[in-house]
Coordinates of C-alpha atoms and ligand atoms in Angstrom, one line a residue:
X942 CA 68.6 120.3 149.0
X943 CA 67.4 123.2 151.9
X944 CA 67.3 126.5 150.1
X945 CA 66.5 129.6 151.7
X946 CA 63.3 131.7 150.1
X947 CA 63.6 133.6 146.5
X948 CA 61.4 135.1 144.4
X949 CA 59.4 132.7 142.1
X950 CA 60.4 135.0 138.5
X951 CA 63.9 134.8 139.3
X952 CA 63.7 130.7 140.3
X953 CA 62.4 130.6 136.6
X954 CA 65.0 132.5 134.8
X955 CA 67.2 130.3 136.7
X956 CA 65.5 127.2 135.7
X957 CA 65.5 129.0 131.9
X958 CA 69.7 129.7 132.4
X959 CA 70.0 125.8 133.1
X960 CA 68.1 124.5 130.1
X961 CA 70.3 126.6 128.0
X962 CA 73.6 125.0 129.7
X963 CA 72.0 121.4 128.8
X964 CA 70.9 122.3 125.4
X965 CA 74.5 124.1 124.7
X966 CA 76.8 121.3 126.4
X967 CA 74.9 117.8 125.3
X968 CA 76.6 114.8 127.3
X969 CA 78.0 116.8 130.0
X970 CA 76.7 115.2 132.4
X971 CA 79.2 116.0 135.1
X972 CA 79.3 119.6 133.7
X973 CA 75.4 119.4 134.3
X974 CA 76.1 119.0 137.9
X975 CA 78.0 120.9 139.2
X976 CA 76.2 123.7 137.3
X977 CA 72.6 122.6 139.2
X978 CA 74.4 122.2 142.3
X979 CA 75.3 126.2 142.3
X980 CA 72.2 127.4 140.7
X981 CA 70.1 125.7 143.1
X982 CA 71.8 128.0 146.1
X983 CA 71.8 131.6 144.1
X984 CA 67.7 132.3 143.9
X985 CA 68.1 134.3 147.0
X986 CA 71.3 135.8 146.1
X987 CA 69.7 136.7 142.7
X988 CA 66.8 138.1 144.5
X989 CA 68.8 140.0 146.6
X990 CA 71.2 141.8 143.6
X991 CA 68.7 141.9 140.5
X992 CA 72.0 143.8 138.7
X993 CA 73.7 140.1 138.5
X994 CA 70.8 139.0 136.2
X995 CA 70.4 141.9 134.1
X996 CA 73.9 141.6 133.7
X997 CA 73.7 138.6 132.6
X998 CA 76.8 136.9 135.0
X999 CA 75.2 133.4 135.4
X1000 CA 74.9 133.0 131.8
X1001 CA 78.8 134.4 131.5
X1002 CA 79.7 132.5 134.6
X1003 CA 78.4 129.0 132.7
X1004 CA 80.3 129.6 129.5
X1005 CA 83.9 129.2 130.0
X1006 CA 85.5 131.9 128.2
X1007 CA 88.1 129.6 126.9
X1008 CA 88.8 125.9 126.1
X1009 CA 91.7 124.5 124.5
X1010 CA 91.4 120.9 122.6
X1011 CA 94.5 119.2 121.2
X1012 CA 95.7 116.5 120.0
X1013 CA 99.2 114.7 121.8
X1014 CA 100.8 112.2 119.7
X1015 CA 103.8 110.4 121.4
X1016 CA 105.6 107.4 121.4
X1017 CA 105.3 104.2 124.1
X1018 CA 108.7 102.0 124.9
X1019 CA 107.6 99.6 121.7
X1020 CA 108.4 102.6 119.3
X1021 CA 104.0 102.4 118.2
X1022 CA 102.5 105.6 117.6
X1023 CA 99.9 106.7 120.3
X1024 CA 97.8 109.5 120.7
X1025 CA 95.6 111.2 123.6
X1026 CA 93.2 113.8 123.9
X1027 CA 94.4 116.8 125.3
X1028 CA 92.0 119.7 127.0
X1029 CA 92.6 123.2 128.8
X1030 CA 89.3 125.0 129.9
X1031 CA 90.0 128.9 131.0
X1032 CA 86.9 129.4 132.5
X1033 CA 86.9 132.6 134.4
X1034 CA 89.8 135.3 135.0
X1035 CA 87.4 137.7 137.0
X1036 CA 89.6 137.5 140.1
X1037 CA 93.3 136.5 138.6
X1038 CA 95.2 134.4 136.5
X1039 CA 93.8 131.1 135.6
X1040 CA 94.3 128.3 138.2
X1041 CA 93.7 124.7 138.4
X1042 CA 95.0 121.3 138.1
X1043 CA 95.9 118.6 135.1
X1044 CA 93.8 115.3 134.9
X1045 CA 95.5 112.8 133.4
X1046 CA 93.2 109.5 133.5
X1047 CA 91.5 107.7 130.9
X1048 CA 88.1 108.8 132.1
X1049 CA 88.7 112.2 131.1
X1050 CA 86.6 113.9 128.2
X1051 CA 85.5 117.6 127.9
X1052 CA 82.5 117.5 130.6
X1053 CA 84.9 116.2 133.4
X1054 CA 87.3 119.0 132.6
X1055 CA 84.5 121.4 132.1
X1056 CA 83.0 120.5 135.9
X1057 CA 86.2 120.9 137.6
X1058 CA 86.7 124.1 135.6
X1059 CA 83.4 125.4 136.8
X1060 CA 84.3 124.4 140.3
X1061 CA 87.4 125.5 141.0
X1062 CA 85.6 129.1 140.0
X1063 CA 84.1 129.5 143.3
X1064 CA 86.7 127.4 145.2
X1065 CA 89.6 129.9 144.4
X1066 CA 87.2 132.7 145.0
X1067 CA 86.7 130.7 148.6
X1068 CA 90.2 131.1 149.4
X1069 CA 90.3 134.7 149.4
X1070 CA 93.6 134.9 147.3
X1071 CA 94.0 136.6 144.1
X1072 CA 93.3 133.2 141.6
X1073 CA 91.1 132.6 138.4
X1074 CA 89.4 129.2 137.9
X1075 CA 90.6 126.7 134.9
X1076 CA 91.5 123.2 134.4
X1077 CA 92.7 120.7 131.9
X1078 CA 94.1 117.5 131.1
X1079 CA 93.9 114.2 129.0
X1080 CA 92.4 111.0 128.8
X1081 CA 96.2 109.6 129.1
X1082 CA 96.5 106.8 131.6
X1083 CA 99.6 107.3 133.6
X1084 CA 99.1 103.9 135.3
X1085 CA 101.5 100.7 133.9
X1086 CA 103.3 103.3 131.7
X1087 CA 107.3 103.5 132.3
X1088 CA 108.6 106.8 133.5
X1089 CA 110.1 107.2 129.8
X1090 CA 106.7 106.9 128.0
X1091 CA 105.0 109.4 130.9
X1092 CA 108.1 111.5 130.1
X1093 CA 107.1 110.9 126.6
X1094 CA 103.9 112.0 126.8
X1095 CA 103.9 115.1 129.2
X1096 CA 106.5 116.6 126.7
X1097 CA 104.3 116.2 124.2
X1098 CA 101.3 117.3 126.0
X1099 CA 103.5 120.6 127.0
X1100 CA 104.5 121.0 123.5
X1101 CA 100.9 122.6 122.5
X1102 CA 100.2 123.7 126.4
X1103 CA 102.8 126.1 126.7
X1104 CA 101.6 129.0 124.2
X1105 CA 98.3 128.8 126.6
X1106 CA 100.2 129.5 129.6
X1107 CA 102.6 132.0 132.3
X1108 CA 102.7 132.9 135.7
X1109 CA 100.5 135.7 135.4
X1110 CA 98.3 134.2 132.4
X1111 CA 97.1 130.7 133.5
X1112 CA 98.9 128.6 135.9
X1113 CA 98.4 124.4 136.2
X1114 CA 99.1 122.4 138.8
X1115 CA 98.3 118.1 139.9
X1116 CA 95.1 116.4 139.5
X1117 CA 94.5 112.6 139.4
X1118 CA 97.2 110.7 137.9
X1119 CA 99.2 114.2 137.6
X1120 CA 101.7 114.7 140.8
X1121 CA 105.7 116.1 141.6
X1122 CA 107.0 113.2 138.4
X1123 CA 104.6 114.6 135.5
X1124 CA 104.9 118.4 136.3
X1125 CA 108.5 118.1 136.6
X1126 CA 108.3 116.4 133.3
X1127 CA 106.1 119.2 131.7
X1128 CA 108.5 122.2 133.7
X1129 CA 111.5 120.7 131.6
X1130 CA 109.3 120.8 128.1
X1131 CA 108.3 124.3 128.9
X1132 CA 111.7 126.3 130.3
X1133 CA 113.3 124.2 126.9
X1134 CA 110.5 125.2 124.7
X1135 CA 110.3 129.1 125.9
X1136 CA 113.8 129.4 127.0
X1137 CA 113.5 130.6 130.7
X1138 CA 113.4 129.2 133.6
X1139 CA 109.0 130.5 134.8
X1140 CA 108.8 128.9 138.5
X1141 CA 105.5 130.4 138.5
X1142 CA 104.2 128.8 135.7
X1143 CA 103.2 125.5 137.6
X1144 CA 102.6 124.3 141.0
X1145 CA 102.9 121.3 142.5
X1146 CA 107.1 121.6 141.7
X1147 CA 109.2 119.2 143.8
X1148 CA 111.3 121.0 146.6
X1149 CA 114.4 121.1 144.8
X1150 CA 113.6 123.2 141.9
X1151 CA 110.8 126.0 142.8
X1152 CA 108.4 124.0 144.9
X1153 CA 106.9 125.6 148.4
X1154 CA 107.0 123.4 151.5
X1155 CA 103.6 121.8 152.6
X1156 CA 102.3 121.6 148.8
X1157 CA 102.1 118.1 148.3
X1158 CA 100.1 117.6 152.2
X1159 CA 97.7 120.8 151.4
X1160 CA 94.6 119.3 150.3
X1161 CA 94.3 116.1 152.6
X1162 CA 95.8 118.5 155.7
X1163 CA 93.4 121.1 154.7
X1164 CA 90.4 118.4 154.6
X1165 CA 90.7 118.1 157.8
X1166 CA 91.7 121.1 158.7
X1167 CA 88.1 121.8 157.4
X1168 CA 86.2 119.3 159.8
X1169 CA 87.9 120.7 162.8
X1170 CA 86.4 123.8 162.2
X1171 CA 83.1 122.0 161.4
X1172 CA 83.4 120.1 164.4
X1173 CA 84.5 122.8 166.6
X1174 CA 81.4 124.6 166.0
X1175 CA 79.9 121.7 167.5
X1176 CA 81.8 122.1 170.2
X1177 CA 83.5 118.3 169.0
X1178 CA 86.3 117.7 168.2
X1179 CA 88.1 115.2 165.5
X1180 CA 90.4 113.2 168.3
X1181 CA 89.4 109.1 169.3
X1182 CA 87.1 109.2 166.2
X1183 CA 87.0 106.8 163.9
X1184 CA 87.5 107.5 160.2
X1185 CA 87.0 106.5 156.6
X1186 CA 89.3 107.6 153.9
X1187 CA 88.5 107.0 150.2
X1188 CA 91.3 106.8 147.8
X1189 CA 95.1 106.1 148.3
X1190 CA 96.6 108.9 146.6
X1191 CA 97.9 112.3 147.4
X1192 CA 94.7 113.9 149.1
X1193 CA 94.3 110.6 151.0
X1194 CA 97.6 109.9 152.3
X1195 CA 97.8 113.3 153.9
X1196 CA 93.8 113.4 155.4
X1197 CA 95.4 110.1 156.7
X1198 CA 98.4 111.8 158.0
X1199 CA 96.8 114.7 159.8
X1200 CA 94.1 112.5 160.8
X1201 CA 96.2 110.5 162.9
X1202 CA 98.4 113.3 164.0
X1203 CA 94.9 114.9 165.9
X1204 CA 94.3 111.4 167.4
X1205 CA 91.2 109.7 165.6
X1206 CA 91.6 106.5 163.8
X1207 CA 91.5 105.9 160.0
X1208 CA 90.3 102.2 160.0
X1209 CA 90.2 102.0 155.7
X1210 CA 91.2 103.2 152.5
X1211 CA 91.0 102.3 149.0
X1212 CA 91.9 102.2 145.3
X1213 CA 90.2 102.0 141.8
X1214 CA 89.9 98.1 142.8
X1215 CA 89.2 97.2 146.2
X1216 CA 89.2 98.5 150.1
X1217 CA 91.6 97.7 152.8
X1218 CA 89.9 97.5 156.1
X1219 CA 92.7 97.5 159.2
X1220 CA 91.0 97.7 162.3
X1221 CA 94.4 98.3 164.2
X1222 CA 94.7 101.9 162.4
X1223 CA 95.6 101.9 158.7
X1224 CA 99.8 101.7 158.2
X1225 CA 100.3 105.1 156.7
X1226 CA 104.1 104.3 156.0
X1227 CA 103.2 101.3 154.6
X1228 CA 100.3 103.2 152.1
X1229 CA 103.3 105.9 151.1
X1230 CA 105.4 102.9 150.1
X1231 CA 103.2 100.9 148.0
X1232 CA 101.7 104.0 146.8
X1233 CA 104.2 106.9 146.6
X1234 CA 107.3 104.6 146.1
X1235 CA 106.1 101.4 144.3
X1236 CA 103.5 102.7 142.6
X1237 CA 101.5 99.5 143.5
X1238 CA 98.1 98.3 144.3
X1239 CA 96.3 99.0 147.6
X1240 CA 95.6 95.2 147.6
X1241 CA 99.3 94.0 148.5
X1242 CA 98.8 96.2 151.9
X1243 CA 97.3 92.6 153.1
X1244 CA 100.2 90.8 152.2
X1245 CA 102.2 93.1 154.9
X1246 CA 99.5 93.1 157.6
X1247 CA 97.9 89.9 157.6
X1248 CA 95.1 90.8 160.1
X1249 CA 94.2 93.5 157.3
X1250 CA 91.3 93.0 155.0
X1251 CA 90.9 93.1 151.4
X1252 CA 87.6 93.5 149.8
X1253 CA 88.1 94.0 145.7
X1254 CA 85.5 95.7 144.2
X1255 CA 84.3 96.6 147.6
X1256 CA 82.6 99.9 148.5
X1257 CA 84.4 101.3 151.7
X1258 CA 81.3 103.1 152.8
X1259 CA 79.5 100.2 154.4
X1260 CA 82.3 100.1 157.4
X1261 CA 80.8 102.2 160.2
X1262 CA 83.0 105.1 160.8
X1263 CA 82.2 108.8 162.7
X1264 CA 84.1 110.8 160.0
X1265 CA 84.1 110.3 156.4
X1266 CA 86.7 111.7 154.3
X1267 CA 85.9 110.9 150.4
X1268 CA 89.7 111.3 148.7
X1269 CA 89.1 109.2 145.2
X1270 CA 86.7 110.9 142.5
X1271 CA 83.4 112.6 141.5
X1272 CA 80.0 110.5 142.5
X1273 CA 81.9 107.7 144.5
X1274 CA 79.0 108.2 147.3
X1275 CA 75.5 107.7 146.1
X1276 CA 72.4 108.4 148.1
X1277 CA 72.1 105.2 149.0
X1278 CA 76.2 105.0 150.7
X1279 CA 75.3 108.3 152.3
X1280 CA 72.2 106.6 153.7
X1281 CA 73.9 103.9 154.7
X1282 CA 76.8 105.8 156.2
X1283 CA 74.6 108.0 158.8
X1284 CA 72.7 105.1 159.5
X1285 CA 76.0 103.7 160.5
X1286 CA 76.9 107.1 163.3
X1287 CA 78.6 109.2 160.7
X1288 CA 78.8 113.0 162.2
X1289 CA 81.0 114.4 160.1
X1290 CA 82.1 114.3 155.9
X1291 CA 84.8 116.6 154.5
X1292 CA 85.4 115.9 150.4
X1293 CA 88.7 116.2 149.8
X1294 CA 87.6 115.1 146.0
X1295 CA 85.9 117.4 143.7
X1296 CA 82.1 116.7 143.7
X1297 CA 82.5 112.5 145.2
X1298 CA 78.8 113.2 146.6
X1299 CA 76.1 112.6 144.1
X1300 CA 73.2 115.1 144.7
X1301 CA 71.0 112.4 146.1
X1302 CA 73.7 111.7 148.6
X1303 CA 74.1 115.8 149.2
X1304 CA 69.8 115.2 150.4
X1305 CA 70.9 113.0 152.6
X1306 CA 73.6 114.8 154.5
X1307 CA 72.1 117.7 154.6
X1308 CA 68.9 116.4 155.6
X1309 CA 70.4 114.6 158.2
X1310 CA 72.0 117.5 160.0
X1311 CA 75.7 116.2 159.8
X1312 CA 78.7 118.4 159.7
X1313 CA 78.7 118.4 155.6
X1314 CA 81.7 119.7 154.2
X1315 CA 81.1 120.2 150.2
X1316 CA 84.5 119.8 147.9
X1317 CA 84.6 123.5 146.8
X1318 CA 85.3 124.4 150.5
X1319 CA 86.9 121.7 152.1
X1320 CA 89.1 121.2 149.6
X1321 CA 90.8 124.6 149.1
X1322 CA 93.8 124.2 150.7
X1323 CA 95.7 122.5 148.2
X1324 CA 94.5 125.8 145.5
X1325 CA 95.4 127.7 148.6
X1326 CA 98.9 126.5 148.7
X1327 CA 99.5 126.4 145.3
X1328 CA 99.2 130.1 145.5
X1329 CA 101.3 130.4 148.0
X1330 CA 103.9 128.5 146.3
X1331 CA 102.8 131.2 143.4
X1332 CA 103.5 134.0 146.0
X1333 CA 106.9 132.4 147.0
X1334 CA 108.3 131.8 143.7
X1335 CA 107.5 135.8 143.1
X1336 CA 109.4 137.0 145.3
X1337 CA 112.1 134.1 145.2
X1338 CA 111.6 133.0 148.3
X1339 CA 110.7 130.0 150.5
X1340 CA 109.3 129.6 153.8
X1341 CA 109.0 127.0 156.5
X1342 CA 106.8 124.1 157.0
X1343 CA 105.5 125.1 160.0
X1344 CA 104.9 128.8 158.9
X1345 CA 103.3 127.2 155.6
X1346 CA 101.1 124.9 157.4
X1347 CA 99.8 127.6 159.9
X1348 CA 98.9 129.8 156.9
X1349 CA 96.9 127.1 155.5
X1350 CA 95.0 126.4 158.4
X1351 CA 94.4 130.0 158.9
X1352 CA 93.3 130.0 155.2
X1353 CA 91.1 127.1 156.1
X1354 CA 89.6 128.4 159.0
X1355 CA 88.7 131.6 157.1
X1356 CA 86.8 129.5 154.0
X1357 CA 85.1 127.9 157.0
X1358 CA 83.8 131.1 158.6
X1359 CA 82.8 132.8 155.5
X1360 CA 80.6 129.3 154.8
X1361 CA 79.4 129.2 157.9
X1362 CA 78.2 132.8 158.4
X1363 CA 76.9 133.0 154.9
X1364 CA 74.7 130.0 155.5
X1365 CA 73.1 132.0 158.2
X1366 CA 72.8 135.0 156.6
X1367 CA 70.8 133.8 153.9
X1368 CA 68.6 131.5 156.2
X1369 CA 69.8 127.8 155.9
X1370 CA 72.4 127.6 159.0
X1371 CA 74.6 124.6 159.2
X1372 CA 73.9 124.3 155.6
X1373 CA 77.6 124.3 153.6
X1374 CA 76.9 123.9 150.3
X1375 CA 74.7 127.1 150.3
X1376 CA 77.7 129.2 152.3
X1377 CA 80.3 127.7 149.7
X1378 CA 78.1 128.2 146.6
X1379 CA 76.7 131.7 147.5
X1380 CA 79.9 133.4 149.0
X1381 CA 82.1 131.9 146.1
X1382 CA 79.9 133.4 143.7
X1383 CA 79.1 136.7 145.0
X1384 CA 82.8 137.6 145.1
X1385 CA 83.2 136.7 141.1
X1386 CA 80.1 138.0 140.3
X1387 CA 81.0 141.7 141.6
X1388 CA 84.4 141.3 139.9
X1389 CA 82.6 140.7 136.8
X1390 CA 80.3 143.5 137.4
X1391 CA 83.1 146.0 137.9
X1392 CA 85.4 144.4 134.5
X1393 CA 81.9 145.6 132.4
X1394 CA 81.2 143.6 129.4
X1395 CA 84.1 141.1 129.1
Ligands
NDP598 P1 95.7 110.7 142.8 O1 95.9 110.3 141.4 O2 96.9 110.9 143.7 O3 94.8 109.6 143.6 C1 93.5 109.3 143.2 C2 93.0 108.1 144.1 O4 91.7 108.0 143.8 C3 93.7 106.8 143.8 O5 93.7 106.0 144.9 C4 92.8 106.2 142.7 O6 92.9 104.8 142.6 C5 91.4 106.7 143.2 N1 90.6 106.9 142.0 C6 90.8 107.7 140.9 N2 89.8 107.6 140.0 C7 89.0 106.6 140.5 C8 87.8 106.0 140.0 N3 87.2 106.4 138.9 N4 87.2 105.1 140.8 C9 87.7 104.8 142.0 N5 88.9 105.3 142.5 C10 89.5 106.2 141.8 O7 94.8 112.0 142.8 P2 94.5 113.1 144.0 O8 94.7 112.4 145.3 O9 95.3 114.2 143.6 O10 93.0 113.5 143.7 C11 91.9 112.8 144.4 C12 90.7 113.7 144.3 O11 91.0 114.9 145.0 C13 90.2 114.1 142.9 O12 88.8 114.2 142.9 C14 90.8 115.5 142.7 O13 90.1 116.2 141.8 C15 90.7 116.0 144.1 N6 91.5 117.2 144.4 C16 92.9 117.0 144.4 C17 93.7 118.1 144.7 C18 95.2 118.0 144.7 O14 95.8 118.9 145.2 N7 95.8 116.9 144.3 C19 93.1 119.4 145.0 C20 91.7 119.4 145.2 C21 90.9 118.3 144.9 P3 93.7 104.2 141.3 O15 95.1 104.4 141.6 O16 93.2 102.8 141.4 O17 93.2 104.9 140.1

């Protein structure tokens, strides 16, 4: 990674801070990661305000100051006993309440939630709205489960979460596996359970019952709201370009959507199992109905387009493509994809996942010079909306689609210009992941500073 210049004592007690965070969080490897990925960025910032060390916020900032662990017992359509793993991780309230989604796949242990959690610190602080950083979830697989046994399951789950949470306390929202079906589910549990009827208390909520317009297309529209900005400063822009698109879930299906609206061409997406390659233009429609409808397999998109191809097990990075949009999970590009995908013409990658580029990979874009856009940035806009959604539900309101989307890509042109400029400020221009990291910090860090020892 390019860092700018810091003092050599400070690059030690920083190197100190991260030992401790491996010796006190064993196994986490994910956790691991995204903590090196910010500390590498703050030596100058560090440098720059000795008060943040002496304060001790890194060593605060690593050490969430709460996680929840429970156990959720329920019962599948055979009448047998089953039980998941449940997990809420506060980690910081320095800038407002709690925010941050529910992961509900089977992959899902403490240092996955724990990663996220860390994230999402600096990504709400991105967004410039009044939001905390937290995340939870369980190692519950929604996938082959009837709607009963999710309903099952998310009451249950709700059951122990809702002592943990409010509107102005700690405030969840989707994730993987977790979209408008499951929090509905978990809204019912909760306004039963506590007797009122908290719009506030989740995002994500379907339109007819407290949700906000443009909620559900945030994060994919806000992905690529992100690369126009990238690209603008280019002087590029996103149209006749042909693009990848991890994934075939919410964030894909809507960096699909507003891909295509601004005229490039998304030529694959993907699943857990395989990649569809269309070279006519993937058939978003089509996508929203296997996916959004049928709840199906991206494979059966071949038995509709038979000029489409199906590659299971594939990795959709090999294809050539100018814009790369990673939509699926954490380290789904390794250095050797990234490699491959510059190699291939690739100007431009915006994650709409939460940390899909493994730091080997992150060398390679940023050595390369492409328009890198890291998670924590690019992917703000669905936080973003989710607060205004928080805002709306305040003040029992709602507003229009268009007025929604035009905050958002205001929000998102904002998170771009603050990356951008902080980049250059502190000597690495062009270089994202230190605008993201440092500004994100800085703004929690002084909000810690000011709160004293809490
Ligand atoms: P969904 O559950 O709607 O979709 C996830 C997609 O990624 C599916 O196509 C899924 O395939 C695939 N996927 C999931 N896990 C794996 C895996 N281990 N290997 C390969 N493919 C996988 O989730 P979202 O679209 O909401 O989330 C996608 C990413 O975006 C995540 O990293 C999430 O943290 C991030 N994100 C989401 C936000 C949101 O608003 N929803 C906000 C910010 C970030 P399959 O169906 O086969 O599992």
């Amino acid at each position: 990674m390019v860092e700018a210049k810091s003092d050599p004592k400070v690059r030690e007690k920083i190197d100190t801070i991260y030992k401790e965070v491996l010796s006190r969080n064993p196994g986490e490897t994910e956790f691991h990661q995204a903590v090196r990925e910010v500390l590498d960025c703050l030596g100058p910032v560090l440098t720059k305000n000795p008060e943040f060390l002496e304060r001790k916020i890194i060593r605060r900032i690593c050490e969430p100051e709460r996680q929840i662990i429970f156990r959720v017992p329920w019962q599948d359509d055979k009448g047998e006993v089953q039980i998941n793993r449940g997990f809420r991780v506060q980690f910081n309230s320095a800038l407002g309440p709690y925010k941050g989604g529910l992961r509900f796949h089977p992959s899902v242990y403490l240092g996955i939630i724990k990663f996220l959690g860390f994230e999402q610190i600096f990504k709400n602080s991105l967004t410039g709205l009044p939001i905390g950083g937290a995340k939870g979830g369980s190692d519950f697989d929604p996938k082959g489960k009837s709607d009963d046994e999710v309903m099952r399951f998310c009451q249950s789950f709700m059951t122990e979460l809702c002592g943990h949470i409010g509107s102005d306390t700690d405030v969840p929202a989707g994730d993987i596996g977790v979209g408008g079906r499951e929090i509905g589910y978990m809204f019912g549990q909760y306004k039963r359970i506590m007797k009122r009827h908290e719009s506030g208390v989740l995002t994500g909520k379907k339109l007819n019952w407290g949700g906000a317009l443009v909620r559900t297309e945030a994060t994919g529209y806000g992905a690529v709201f992100f690369i126009d900005e990238m690209l603008k400063a280019r002087k590029d822009t996103i149209e006749g370009k042909t693009c990848l698109v991890s994934g075939s879930g919410n964030v894909a299906i809507y960096a699909i959507e507003k891909l295509h609206q601004l005229g490039a061409k998304v030529v694959a997406c993907s699943d857990s199992n395989g990649v569809i390659y269309d070279k006519n233009g993937i058939d978003l429609d089509l996508v929203k109905q296997l996916k959004e409808v049928e709840r199906r397999r991206i494979k059966e998109y071949a038995n509709h387009h038979k000029h489409a191809k199906y590659t299971e097990n594939g990795t959709i990075w090999d294809i050539p493509c100018q814009i790369a949009v990673p939509s699926a999970t954490q380290n789904e590009i390794s250095g050797e994809n990234a490699l491959k995908l510059v190699k291939n013409g690739c100007i431009a990658v915006s994650e709409g996942a939460n940390m899909p580029t493994t730091p080997e990979g992150i060398h390679v874009f940023l050595e390369s010079k492409i328009a890198y856009g890291p998670g924590k940035a690019a992917n703000a806009g669905g936080v973003a909306t989710s607060a205004l959604e928080m805002q709306q539900n305040a003040s029992r309101d709602s507003w229009t689609f268009e007025y929604t989307e035009r905050r958002l890509a205001k929000i998102m042109a904002n998170i771009h210009q603050l990356c951008y400029e902080t980049a250059e400020e502190y000597g690495t221009p062009g270089n994202y992941v230190n605008g993201a990291n440092i500004a994100g910090f800085i703004k929690v860090a002084r909000a810690m500073v000011d709160h004293g020892l809490v």
